[in-house]
Coordinates of C-alpha atoms in Angstrom, one line a residue:
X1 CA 50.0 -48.0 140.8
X2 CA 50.8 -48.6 144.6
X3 CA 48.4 -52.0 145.0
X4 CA 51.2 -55.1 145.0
X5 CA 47.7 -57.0 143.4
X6 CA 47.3 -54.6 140.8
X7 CA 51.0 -54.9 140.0
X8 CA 50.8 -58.8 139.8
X9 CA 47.9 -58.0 137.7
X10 CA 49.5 -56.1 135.2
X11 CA 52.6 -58.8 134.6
X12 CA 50.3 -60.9 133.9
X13 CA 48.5 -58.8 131.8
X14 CA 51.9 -58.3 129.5
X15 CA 52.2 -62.8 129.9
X16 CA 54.7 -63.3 133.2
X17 CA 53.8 -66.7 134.5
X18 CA 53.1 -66.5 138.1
X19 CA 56.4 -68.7 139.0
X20 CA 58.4 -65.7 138.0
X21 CA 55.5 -62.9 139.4
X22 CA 56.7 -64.7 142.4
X23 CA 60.1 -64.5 141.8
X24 CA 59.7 -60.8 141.3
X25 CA 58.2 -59.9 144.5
X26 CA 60.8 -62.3 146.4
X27 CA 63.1 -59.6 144.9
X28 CA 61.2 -56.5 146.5
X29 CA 59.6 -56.0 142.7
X30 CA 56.3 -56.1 143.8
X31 CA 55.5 -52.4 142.6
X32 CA 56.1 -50.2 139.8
X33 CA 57.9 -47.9 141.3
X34 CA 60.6 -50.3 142.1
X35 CA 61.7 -49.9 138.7
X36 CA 63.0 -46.4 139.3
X37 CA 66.5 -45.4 138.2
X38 CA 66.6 -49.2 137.1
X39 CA 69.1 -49.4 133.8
X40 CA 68.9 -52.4 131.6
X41 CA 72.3 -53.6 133.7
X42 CA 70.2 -53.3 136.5
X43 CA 67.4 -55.5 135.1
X44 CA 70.1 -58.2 134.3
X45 CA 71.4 -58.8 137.7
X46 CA 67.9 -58.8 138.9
X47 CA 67.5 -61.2 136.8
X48 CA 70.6 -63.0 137.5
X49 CA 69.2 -63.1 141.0
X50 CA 65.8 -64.5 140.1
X51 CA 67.1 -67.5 138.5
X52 CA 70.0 -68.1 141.4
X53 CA 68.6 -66.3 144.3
X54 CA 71.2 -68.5 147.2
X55 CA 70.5 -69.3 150.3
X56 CA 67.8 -72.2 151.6
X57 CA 64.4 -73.3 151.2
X58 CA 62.4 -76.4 152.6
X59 CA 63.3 -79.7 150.4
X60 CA 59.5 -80.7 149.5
X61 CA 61.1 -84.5 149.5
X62 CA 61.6 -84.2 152.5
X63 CA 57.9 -85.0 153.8
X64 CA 57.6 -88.5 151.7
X65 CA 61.3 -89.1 152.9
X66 CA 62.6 -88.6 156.4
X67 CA 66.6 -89.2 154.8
X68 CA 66.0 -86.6 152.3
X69 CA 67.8 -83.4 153.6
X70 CA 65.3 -80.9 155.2
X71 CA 66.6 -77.9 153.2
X72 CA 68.3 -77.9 149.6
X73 CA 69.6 -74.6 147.8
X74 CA 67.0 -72.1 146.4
X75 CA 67.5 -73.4 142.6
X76 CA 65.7 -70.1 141.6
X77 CA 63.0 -69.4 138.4
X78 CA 63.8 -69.6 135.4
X79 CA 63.6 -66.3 133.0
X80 CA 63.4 -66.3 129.5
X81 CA 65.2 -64.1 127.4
X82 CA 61.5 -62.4 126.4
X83 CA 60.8 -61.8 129.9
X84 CA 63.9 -60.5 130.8
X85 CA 63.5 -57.9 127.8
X86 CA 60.5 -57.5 128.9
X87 CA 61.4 -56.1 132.0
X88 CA 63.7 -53.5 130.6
X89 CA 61.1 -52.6 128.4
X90 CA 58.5 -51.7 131.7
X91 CA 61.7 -50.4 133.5
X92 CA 61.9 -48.1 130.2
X93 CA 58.9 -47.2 130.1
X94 CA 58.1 -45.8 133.5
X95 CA 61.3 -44.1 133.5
X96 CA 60.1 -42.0 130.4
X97 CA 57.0 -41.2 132.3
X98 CA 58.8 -39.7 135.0
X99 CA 60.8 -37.5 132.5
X100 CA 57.6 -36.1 130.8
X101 CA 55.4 -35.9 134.5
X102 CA 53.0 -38.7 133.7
X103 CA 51.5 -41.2 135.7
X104 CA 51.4 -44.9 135.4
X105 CA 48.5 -46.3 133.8
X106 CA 48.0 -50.4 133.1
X107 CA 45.5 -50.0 130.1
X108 CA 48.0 -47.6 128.6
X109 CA 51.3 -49.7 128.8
X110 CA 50.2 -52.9 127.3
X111 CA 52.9 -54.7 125.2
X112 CA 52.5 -52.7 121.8
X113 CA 53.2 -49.3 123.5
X114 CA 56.0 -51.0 125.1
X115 CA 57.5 -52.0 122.2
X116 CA 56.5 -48.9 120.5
X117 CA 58.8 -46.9 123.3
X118 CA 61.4 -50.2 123.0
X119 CA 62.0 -49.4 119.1
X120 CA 62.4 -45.4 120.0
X121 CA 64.9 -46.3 122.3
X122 CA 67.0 -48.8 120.2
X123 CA 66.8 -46.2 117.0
X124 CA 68.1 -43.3 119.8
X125 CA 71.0 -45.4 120.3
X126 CA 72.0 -45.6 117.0
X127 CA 71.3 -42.3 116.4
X128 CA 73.8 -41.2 119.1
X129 CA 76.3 -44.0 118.2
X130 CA 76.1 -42.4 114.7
X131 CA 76.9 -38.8 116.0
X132 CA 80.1 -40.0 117.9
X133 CA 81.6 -41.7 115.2
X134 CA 81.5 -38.2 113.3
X135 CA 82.6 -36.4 116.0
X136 CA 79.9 -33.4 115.8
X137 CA 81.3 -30.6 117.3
X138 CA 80.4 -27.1 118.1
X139 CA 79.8 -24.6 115.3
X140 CA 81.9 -22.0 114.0
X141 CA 82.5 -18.9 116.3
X142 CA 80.1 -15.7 115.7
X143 CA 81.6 -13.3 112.9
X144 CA 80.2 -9.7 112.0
X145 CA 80.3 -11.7 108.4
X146 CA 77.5 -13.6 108.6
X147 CA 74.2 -12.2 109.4
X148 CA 72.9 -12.6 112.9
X149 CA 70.0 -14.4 112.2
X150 CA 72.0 -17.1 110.8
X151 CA 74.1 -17.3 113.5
X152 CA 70.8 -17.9 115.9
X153 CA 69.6 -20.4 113.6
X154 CA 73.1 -22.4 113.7
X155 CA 72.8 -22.1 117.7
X156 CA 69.2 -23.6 117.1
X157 CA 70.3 -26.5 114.8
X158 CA 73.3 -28.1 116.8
X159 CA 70.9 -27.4 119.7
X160 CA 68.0 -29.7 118.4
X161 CA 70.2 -32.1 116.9
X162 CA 71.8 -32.8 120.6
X163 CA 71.2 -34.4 123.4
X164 CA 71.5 -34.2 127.3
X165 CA 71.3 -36.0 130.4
X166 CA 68.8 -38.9 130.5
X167 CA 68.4 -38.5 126.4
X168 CA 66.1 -35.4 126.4
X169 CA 66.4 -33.4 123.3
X170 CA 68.5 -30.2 124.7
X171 CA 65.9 -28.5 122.4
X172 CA 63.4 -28.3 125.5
X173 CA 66.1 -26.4 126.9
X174 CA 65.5 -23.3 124.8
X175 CA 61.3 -23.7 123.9
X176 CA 59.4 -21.0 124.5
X177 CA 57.0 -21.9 127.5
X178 CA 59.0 -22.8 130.8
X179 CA 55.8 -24.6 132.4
X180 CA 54.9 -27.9 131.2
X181 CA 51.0 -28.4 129.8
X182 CA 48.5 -30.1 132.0
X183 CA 47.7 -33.6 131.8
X184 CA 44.4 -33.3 130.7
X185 CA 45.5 -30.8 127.7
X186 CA 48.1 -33.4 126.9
X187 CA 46.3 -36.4 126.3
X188 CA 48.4 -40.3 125.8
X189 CA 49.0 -42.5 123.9
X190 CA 52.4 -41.3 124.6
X191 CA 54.8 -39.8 122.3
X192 CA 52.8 -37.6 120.2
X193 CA 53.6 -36.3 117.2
X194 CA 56.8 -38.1 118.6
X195 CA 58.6 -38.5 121.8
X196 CA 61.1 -35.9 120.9
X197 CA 58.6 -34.1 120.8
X198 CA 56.5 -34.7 124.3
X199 CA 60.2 -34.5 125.6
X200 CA 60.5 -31.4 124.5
X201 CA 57.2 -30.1 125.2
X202 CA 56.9 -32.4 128.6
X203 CA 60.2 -32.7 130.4
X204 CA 60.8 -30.4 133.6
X205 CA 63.0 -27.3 133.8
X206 CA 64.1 -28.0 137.2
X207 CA 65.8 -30.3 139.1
X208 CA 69.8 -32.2 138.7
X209 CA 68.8 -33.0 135.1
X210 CA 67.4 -29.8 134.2
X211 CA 70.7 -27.8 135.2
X212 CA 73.1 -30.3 133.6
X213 CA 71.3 -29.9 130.3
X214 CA 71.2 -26.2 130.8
X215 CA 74.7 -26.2 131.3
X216 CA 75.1 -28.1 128.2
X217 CA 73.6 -25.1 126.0
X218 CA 75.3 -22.8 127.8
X219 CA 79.3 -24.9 127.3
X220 CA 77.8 -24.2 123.0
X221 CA 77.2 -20.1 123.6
X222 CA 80.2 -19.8 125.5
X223 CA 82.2 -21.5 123.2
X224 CA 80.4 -19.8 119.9
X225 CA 80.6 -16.0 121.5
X226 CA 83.7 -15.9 123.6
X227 CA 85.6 -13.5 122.2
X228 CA 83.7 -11.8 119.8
X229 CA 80.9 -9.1 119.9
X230 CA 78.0 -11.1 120.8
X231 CA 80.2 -12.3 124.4
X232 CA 78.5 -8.6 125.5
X233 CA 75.5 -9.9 125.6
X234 CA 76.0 -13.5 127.4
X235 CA 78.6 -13.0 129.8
X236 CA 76.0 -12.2 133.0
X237 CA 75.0 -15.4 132.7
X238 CA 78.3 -17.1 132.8
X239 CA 78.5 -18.0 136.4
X240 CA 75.1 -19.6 136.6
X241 CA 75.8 -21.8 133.9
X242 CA 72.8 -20.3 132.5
X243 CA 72.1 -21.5 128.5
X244 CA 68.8 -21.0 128.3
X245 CA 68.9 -17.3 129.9
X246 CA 71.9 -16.7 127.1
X247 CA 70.3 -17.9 123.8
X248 CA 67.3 -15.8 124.6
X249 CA 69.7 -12.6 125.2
X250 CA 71.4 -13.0 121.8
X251 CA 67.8 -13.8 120.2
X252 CA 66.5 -10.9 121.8
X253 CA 69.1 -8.3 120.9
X254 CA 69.9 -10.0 117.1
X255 CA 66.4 -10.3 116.3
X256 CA 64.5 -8.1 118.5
X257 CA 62.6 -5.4 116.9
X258 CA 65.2 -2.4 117.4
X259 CA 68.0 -4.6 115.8
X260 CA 65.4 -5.6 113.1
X261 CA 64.4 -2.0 111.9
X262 CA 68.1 -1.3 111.9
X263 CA 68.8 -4.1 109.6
X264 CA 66.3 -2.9 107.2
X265 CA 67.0 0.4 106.9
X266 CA 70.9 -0.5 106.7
X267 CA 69.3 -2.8 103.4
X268 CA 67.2 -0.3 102.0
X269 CA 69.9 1.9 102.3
X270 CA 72.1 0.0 100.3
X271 CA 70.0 -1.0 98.0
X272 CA 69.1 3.0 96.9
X273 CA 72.5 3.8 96.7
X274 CA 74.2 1.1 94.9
X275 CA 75.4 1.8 91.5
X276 CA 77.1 -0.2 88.8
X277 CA 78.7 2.0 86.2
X278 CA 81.8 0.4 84.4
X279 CA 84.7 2.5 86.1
X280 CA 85.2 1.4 89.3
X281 CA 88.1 -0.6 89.3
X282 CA 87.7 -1.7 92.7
X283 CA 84.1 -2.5 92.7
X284 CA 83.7 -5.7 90.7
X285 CA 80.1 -7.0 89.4
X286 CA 80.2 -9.9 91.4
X287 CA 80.4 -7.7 94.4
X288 CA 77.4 -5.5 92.9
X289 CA 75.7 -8.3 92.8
X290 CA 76.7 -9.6 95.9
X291 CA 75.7 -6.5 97.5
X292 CA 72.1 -6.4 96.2
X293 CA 71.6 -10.2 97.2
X294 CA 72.9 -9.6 100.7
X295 CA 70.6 -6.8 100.8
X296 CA 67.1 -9.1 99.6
X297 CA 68.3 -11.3 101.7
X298 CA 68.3 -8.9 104.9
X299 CA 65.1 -7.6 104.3
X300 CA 63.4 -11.0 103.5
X301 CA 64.6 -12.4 106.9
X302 CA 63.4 -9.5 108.7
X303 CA 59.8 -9.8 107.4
X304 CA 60.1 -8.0 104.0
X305 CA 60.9 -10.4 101.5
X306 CA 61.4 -8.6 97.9
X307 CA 59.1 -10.5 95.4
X308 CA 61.6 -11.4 92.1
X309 CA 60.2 -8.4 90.0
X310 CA 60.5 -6.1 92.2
X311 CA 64.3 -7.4 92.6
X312 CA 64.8 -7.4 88.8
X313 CA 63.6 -3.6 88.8
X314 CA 66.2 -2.5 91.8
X315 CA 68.5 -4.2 90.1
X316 CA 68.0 -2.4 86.2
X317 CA 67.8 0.9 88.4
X318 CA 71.0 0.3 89.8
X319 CA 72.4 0.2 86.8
X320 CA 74.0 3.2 84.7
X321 CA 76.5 1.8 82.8
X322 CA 75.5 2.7 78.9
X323 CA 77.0 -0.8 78.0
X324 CA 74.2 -2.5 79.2
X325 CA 71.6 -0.1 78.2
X326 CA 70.8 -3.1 75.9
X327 CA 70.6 -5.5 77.9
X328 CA 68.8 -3.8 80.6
X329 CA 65.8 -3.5 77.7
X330 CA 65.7 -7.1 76.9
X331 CA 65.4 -7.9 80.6
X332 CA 62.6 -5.5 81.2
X333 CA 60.7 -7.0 77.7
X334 CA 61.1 -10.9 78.6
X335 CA 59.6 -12.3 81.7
X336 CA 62.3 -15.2 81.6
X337 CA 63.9 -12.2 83.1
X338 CA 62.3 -9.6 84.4
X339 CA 60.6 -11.8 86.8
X340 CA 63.7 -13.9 88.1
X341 CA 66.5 -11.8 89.7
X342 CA 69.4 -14.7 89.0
X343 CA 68.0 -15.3 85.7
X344 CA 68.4 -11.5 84.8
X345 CA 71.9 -11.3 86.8
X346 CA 73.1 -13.8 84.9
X347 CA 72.0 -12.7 81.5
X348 CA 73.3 -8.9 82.5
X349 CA 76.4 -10.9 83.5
X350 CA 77.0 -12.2 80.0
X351 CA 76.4 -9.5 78.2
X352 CA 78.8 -7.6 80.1
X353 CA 81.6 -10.3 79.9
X354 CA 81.0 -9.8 75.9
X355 CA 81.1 -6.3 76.0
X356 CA 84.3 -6.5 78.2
X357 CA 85.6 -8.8 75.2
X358 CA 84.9 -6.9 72.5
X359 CA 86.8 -3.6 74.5
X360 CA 90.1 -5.5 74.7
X361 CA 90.3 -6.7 70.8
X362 CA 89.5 -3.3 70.0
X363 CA 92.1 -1.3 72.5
X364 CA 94.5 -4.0 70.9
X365 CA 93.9 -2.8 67.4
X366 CA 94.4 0.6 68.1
X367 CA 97.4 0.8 70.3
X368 CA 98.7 -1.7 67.8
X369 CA 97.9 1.1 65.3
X370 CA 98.8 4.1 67.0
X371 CA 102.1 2.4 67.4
X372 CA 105.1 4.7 69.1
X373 CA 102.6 8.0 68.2
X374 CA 101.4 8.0 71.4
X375 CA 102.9 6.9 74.7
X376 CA 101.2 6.4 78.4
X377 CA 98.8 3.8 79.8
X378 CA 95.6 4.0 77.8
X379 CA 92.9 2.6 80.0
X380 CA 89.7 0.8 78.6
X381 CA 86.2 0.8 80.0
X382 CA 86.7 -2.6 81.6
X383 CA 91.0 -2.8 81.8
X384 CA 94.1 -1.0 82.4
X385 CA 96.4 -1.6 78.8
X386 CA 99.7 -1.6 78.6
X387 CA 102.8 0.6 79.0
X388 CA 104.1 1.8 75.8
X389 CA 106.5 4.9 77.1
X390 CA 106.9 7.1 80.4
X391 CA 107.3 10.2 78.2
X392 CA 103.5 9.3 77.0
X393 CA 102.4 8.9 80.8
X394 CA 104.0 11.7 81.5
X395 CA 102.4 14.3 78.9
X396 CA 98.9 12.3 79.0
X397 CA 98.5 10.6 82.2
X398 CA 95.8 7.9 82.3
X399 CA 93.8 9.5 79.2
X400 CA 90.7 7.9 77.5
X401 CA 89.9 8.0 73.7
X402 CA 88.1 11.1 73.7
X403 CA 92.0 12.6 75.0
X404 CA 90.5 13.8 78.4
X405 CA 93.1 13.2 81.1
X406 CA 91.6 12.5 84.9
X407 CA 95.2 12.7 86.6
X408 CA 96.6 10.8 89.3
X409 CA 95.4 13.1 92.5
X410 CA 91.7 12.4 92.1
X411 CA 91.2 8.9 93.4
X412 CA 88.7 6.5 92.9
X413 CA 84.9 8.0 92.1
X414 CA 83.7 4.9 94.0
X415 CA 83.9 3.7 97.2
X416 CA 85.1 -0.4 97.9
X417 CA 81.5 -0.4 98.8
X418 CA 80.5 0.8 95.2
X419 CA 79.1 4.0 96.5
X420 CA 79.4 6.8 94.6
X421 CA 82.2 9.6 96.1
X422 CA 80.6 12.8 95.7
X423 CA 80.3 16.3 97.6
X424 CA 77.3 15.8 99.0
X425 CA 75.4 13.6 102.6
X426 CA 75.3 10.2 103.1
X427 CA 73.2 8.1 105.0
X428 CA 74.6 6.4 108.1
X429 CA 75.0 3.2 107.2
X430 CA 76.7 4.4 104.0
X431 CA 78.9 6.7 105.6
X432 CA 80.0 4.3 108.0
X433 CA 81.2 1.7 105.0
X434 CA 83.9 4.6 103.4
X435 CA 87.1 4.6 104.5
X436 CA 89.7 6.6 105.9
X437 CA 90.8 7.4 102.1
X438 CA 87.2 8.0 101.2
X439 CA 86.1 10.1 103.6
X440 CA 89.2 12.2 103.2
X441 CA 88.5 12.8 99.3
X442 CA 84.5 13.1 99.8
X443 CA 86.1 16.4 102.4
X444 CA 88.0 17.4 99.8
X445 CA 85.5 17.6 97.3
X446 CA 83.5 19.3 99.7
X447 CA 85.9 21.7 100.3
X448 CA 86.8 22.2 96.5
X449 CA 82.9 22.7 96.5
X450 CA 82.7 25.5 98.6
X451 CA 85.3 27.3 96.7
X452 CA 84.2 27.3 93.6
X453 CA 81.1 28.5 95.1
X454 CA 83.0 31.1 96.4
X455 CA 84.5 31.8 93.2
X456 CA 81.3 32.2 91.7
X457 CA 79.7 34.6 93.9
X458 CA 83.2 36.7 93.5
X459 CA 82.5 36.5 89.7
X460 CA 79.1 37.0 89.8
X461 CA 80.0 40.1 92.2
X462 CA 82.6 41.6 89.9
X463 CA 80.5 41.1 86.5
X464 CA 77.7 43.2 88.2
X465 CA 80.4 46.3 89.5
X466 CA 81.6 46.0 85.5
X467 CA 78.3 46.0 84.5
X468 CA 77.3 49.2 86.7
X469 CA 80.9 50.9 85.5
X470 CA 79.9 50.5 81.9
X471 CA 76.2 51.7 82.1
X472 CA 77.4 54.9 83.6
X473 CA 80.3 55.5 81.1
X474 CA 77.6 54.8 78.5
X475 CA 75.6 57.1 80.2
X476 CA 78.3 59.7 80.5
X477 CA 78.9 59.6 77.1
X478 CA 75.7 60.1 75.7
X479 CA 75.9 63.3 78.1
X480 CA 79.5 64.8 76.4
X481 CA 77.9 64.6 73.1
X482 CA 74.7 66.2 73.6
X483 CA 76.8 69.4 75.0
X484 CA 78.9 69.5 72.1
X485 CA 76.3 69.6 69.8
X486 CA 74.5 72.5 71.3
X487 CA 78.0 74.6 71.4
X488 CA 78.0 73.3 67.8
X489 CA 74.8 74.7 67.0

């Protein structure tokens, strides 16, 4: 709108009497574009102006009386505190229309989509008055202990739940199309679904504004990565100030499709070689369990969810300990269970706790039984007991009922992991999770592996010479006594 009579035209279309339409243009407001960069303090000094503009105007009493003075003070126009609102409202309004590119159109700004913008505005202040008086601040820093798809997504949330300069939504920092959609593709009324949203969809990636927000995401990922693992992937875009350029750098190497695939087959590896069994003291069943959820979990937010059955089967499969053999038949029988992984962890869960109850009372009754007959630390399937005697330790060593000592130099035969340590290959992942201890006695089983083999073949080598030796003393034999019967004869 450049016509100063199509501008007139509109304030009166939104009710400005034409005392203060005058008033208006007196003041050099005799466009719409004159409302520019206008704040609501700006609109109150103009206002201020309007009703005492100074300076002198021709005294119309003058005419019917020659004594009158010739020129009085301006006394101004009166402005209503409706107008004046008014006024911030248009001010607004056009403002937002230069953030999301549109043009100025009279039919489209009548009073109710003026108020409509009006009320956004007002509930945007709270909203930000809100957020100060809690003092959001940045999330926690990136850690290898939460998965990096929920460190994206916390990036994301404090992202859309902030905003920058001129009170765009820093969320149209980081959407995915740069370019902003045609007019014509874009139809008004404004603000639709919302004006967040045509900010975010609408408002320019260039210019003062644009880098300041930019800036603004990039303050968050510095702050979030600095110093930890994912700073690798940012830092080139530190002296450019360049957020947008470093959330898509993390996205792409956390969730891109070679970091994907690696997550999965990490997942799938653990979830073939977890085992629950009852004798690793190190390896509780909360952090089974914990390990098979973390595992779902993986693989669900990389595109392969688990459905609950198939979750309930991994998890009976996983299981070898003969306590639970029970159990694990009343989970597969009721669907309560078998289709509802916690269910089933819980009821597994209980059954083991019983189990684990029942151990102890018995283990009491017979060391309280066995009295001083036998000494050492007797150790149940779920707990160590007691010490009775060192001479008992001594002779038996960590013993179970069935009076089968494992000794002290074996170690663990799980991993803190809960893998099991045997003599054979791991997978990657797996290895990678054992440590220094745990590789150390997997070589030595290895190595105790490979002699026995070799102790083997030297058996098997020396039964067959013994065998040979005795078929031809057998044979000898039966030649010594056929000669002696013909000299008989």
């Amino acid at each position: 709108m450049t016509s100063r009579q199509a501008f007139v035209n509109y304030l009166q279309s939104v009710g400005f009497p034409v005392e203060l339409r005058r008033a208006l243009a007196n003041q050099g407001v005799d466009n719409i574009a004159s409302f520019l960069g206008m704040t609501d303090s700006d609109v109150d000094d103009l206002c201020a102006n309007i009703r005492k503009p100074g300076g002198l105007i021709p005294n119309p009493a003058h005419a019917n009386d020659a004594t009158a003075p010739q020129t009085i003070i301006d006394p101004g126009v009166a402005v209503g505190r409706v107008y004046q609102e008014r006024l911030k409202q248009i001010s607004y309004y056009y403002s937002y229309l230069v953030l999301v590119g549109r043009n100025f159109v009279a039919n489209h700004a009548d009073v109710e989509q003026l108020v409509r913008l009006w009320k956004y505005k007002k509930n945007l202040e709270n909203v930000k008055k809100s957020k100060n008086e809690r003092e959001d601040k940045y999330p926690e820093k990136f850690t290898s202990t939460k998965s990096p798809r929920e460190f994206i997504e916390t990036l994301e949330n404090w992202i859309n739940d902030n905003y920058g300069i001129d009170d765009i939504p820093l969320a149209y920092v980081i959407r995915e199309d740069v370019n902003v959609p045609r007019v014509a593709d874009d139809p008004l009324p404004l603000g639709q679904p919302t004006f967040d949203a045509e900010l975010i969809r609408r408002a320019a990636h260039d210019g003062e504004v644009w880098s300041s927000n930019n800036a603004k995401v990039w303050q968050l990922i510095r702050y979030t990565a600095h110093g930890t693992d994912a700073w690798a992937f940012v830092k080139s875009f530190a002296r450019r100030q360049d957020g947008r350029g470093a959330y898509f750098a993390l996205k792409s190497h956390y969730m891109g499709s070679d970091f994907v695939n690696k997550v999965k087959l990490a997942a799938e590896s653990q979830l073939e070689t977890l085992n629950w069994n009852g004798k690793a003291r190190n390896f509780t069943w909360e952090k089974f369990i914990s390990r098979l959820t973390s595992a779902f979990a993986d693989l669900a937010e990389n595109g392969e969810p688990k459905s609950e059955s198939e979750k309930v089967r991994k998890l009976l499969r996983a299981i070898s300990d003969p306590v639970l053999n029970v159990a694990k038949a009343v989970v597969q029988g009721d669907p309560r269970y078998a289709e509802n992984f916690q269910a089933a962890c819980s009821y597994l869960a209980g059954q083991l706790s019983s189990a684990e109850a029942s151990e102890v009372n018995r283990r009491n009754v017979s060391e309280f039984s066995r009295g001083n007959e036998r000494g050492g630390r007797g150790r149940g399937r779920f707990h160590r007991g007691g010490r009775n005697n060192r001479a008992g330790q001594r002779n038996g060593g960590r013993g179970r009922e069935n009076n089968r000592g494992r000794g002290r130099g074996r170690g663990s035969r799980y991993s803190q992991s809960g893998h099991l340590l045997t003599n054979g290959g791991y997978p990657a992942a797996v290895w990678d999770s054992f440590t220094s201890a745990e590789r150390a006695q997997v070589y030595q089983m290895r190595e105790a592996r490979e002699d026995n083999e070799k102790r083997k073949a030297a058996a098997v080598t020396r039964d067959t010479q013994e065998n040979k030796r005795q078929r031809e003393e057998h044979t000898t034999e039966r030649g010594i006594g056929s000669t002696m019967t013909r000299r008989e004869s």
